[in-house]
Tab-separated table of C-alpha atoms in Angstrom:
chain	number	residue	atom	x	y	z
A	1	UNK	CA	0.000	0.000	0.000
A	2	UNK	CA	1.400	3.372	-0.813
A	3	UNK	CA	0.364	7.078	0.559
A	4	UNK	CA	-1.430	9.437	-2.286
A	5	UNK	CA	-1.352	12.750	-2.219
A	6	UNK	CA	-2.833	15.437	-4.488
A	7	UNK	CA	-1.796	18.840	-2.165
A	8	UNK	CA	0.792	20.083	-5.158
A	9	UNK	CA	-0.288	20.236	-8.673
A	10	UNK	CA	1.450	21.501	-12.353
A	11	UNK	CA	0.472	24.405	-13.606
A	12	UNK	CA	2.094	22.707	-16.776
A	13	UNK	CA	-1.183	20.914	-18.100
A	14	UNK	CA	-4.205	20.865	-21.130
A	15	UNK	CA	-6.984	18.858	-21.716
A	16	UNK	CA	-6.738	15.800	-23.003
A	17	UNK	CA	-8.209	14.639	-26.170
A	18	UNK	CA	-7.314	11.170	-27.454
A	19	UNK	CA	-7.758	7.956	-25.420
A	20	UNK	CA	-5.111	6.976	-22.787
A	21	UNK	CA	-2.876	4.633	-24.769
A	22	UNK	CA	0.020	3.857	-22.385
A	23	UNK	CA	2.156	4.501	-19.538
A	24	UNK	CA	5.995	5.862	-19.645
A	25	UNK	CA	8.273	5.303	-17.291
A	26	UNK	CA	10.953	8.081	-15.942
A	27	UNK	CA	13.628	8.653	-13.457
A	28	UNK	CA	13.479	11.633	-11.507
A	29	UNK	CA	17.021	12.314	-12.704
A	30	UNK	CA	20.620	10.305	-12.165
A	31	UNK	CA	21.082	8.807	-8.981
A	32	UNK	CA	24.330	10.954	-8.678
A	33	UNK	CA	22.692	13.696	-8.455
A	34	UNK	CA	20.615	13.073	-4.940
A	35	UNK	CA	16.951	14.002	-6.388
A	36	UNK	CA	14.657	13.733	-3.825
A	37	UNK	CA	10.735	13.233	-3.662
A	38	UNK	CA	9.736	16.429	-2.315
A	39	UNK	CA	11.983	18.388	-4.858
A	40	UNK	CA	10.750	16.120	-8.019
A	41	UNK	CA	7.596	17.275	-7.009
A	42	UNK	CA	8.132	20.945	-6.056
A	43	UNK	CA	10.199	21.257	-9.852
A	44	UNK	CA	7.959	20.074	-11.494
A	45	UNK	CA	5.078	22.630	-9.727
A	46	UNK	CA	6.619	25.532	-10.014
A	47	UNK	CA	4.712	28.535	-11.854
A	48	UNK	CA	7.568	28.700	-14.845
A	49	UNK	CA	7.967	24.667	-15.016
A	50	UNK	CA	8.285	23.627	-18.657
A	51	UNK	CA	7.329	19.725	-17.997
A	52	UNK	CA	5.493	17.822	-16.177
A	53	UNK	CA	4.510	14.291	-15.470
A	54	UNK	CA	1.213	12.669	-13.596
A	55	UNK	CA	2.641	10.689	-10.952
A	56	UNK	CA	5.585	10.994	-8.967
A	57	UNK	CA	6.519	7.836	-6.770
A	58	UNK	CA	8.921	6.210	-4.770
A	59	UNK	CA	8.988	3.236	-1.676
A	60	UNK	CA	5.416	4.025	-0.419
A	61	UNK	CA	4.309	7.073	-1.552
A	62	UNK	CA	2.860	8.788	-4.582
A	63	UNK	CA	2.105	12.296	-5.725
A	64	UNK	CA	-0.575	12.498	-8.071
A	65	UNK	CA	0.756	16.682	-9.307
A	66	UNK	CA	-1.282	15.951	-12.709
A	67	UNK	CA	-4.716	14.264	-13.480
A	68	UNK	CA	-4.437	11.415	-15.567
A	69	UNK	CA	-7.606	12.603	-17.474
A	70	UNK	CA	-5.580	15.910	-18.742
A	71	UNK	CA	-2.148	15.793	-20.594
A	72	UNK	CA	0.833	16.014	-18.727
A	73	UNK	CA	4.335	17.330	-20.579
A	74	UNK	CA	6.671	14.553	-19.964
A	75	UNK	CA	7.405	12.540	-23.514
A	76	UNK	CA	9.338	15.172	-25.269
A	77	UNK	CA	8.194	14.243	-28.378
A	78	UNK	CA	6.100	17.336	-29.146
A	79	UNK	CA	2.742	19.104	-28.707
A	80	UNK	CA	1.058	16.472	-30.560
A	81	UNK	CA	3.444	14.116	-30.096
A	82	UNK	CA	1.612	10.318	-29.081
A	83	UNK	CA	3.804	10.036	-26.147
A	84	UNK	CA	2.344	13.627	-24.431
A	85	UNK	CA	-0.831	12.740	-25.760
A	86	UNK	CA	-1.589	9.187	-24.863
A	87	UNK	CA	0.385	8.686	-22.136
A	88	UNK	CA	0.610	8.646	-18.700
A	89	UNK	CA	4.093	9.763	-17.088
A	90	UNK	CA	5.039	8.222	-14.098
A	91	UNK	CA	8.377	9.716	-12.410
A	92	UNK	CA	10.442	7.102	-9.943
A	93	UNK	CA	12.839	7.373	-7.641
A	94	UNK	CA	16.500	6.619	-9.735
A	95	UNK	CA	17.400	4.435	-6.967
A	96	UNK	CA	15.315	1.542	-8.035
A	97	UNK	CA	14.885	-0.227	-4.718
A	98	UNK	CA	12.772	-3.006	-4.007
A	99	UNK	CA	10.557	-1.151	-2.450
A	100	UNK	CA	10.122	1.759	-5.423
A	101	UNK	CA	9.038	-1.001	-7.423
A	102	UNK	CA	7.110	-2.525	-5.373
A	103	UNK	CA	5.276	1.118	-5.185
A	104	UNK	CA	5.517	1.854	-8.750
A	105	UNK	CA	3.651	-1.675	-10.270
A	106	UNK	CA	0.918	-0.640	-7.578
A	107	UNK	CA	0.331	2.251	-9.296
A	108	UNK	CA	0.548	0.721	-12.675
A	109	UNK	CA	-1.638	-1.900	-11.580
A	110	UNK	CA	-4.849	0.827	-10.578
A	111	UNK	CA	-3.844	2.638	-13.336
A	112	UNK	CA	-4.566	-0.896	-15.846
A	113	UNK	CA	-7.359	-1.532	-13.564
A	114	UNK	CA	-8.861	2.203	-14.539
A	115	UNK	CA	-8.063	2.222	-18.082
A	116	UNK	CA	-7.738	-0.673	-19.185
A	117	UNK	CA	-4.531	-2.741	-19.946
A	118	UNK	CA	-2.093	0.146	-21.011
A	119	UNK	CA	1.331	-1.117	-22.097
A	120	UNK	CA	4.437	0.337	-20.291
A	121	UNK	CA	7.534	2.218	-22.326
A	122	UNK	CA	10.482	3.975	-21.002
A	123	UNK	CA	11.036	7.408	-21.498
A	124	UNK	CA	13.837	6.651	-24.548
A	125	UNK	CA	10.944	5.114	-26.639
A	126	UNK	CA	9.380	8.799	-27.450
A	127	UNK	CA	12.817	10.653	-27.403
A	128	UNK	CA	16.200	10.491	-27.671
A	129	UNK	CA	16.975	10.454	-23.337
A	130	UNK	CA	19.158	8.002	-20.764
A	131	UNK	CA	15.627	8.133	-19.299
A	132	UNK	CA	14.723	6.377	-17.032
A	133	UNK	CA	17.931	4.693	-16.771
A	134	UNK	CA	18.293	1.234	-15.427
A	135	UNK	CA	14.848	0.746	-14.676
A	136	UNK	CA	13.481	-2.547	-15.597
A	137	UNK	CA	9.787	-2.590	-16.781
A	138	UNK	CA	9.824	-6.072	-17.620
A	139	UNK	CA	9.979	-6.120	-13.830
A	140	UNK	CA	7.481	-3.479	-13.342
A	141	UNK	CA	5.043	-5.864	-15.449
A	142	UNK	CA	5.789	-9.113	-13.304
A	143	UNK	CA	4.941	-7.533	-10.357
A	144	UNK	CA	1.879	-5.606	-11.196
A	145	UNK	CA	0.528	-8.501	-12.628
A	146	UNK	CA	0.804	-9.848	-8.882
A	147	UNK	CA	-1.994	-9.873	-6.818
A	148	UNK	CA	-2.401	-9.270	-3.004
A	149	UNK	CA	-5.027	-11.443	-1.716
A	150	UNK	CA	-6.275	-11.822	2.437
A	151	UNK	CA	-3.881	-14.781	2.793
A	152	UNK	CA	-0.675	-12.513	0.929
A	153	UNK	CA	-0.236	-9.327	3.247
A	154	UNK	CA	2.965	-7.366	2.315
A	155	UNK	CA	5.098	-7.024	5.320
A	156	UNK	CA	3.938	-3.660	6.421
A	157	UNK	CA	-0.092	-5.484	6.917
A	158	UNK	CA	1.822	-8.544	8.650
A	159	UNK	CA	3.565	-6.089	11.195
A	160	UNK	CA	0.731	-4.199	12.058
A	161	UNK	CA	-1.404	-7.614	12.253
A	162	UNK	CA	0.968	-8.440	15.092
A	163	UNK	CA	0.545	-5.640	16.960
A	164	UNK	CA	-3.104	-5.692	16.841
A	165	UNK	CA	-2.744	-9.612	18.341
A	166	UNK	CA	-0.067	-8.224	20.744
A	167	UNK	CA	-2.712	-5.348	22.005
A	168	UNK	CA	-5.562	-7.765	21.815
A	169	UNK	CA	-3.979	-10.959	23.884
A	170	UNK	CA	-3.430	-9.046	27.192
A	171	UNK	CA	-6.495	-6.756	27.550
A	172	UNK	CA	-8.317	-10.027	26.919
A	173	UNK	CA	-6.349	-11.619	29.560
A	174	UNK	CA	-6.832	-8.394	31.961
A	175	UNK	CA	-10.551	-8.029	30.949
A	176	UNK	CA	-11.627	-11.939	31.743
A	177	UNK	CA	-8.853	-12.531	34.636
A	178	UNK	CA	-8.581	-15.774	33.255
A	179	UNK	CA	-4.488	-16.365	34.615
A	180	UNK	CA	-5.705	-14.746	37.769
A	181	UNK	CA	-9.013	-17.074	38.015
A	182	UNK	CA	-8.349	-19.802	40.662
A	183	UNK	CA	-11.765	-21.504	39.373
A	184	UNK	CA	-11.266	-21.119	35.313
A	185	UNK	CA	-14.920	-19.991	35.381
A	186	UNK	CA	-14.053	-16.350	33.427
A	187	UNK	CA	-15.555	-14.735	35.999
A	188	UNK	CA	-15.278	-10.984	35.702
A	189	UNK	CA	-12.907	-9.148	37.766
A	190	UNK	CA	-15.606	-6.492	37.862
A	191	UNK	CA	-18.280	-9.295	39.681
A	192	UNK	CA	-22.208	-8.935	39.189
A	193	UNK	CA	-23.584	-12.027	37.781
A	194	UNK	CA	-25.582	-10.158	34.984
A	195	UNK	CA	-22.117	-8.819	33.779
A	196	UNK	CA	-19.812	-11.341	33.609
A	197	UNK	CA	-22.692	-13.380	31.526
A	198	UNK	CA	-22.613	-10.137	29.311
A	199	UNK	CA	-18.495	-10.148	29.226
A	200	UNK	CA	-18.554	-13.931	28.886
A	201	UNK	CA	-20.160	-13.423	25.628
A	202	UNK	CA	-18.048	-10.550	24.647
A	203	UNK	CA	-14.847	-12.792	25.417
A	204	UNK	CA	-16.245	-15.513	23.242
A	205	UNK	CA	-16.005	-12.621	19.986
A	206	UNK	CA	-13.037	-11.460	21.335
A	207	UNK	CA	-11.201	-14.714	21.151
A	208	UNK	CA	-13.123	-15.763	17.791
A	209	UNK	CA	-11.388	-12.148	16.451
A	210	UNK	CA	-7.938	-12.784	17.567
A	211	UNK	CA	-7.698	-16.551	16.610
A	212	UNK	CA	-9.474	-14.903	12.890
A	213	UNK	CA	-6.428	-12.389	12.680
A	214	UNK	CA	-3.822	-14.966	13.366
A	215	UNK	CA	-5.350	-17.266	10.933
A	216	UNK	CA	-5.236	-14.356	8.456
């Protein structure tokens, strides 16, 4: 799962009037050069910019600075060139880590499910550019053709799973005084026979929750 925002967008932008053909694939610029995320985006926003792209995205978060419904100038291939015109530019960070790609194919991946099943070409295709570099879209394809289902959580779901059951286990234990119970009859620590029947059914869901996330 990545973070979208929409807070900065290019004042670099038209209308778009042919059908969304594709996706192209840049770097933000060479890795030697430090680009960062919030200065991609911020470039490519300012009042005199003279490009822009739809999408910038790196390891878990996207910027969305130009609809995908209105032309973005990112191809160089012209004002009418099929690149600006039928494409969607998606900016990545030039470091390439697992996790940028693992970002970027989610975005492809909406972006196929939205409009269909748009191939993906690298910046070079529409003009003569090192863009974008080493990146690998035969890559980009394998792993947007993935799919995340309830029984495949990326790590970040698995970690914050665990710390749900972590939070659940004791206030369960607390709540029921089940270690503390000399009897094992999940009496209430609270007392009042009306309750505990009440918290004896609550403990039941309770339980039936966390043995449902650990099974998850």
């Amino acid at each position: 799962m990545f973070e979208l925002t929409t807070t900065s967008t290019s004042p670099f932008r038209a209308t778009r009037t042919q059908q969304i053909q594709s996706i192209t694939i840049h770097w933000w610029d060479k890795p030697e050069r430090r680009p960062s995320f919030d200065g991609t985006v911020a470039w490519l926003c300012r009042p005199e910019t003279t490009a822009s792209a739809h999408y910038v995205a790196e390891d878990g978060r996207v910027a969305c600075i130009v609809s995908p419904d209105e032309v973005a100038w990112h191809a160089g291939d012209g004002g009418n060139g099929p690149g600006n015109m039928t494409s969607i530019g998606i900016e990545c960070n030039p470091r390439g880590s697992d996790g940028d790609y693992a970002t970027v194919a989610e975005l492809v991946r909406e972006l196929r499910a939205a409009y269909g099943d748009l191939p993906l070409y690298p910046h070079r295709h529409w003009t003569t550019t090192e863009c974008p570099g080493t990146y690998d879209l035969d890559r980009i394809n394998r792993l947007a053709a993935q799919t995340t289902t309830e029984d495949e959580m990326t790590p970040q779901q698995e970690a914050k799973l665990d710390k749900l059951i972590s939070l659940l286990e004791p206030v369960h234990d607390a709540l029921f005084n089940k270690k503390g119970s000399k009897k094992g009859d999940n009496k209430s620590i609270v007392g009042g026979e009306a309750l505990d029947d009440l918290i004896n059914k609550g403990q039941l869901k309770i339980l039936a929750a966390i043995e449902s996330l650990k099974g998850k």
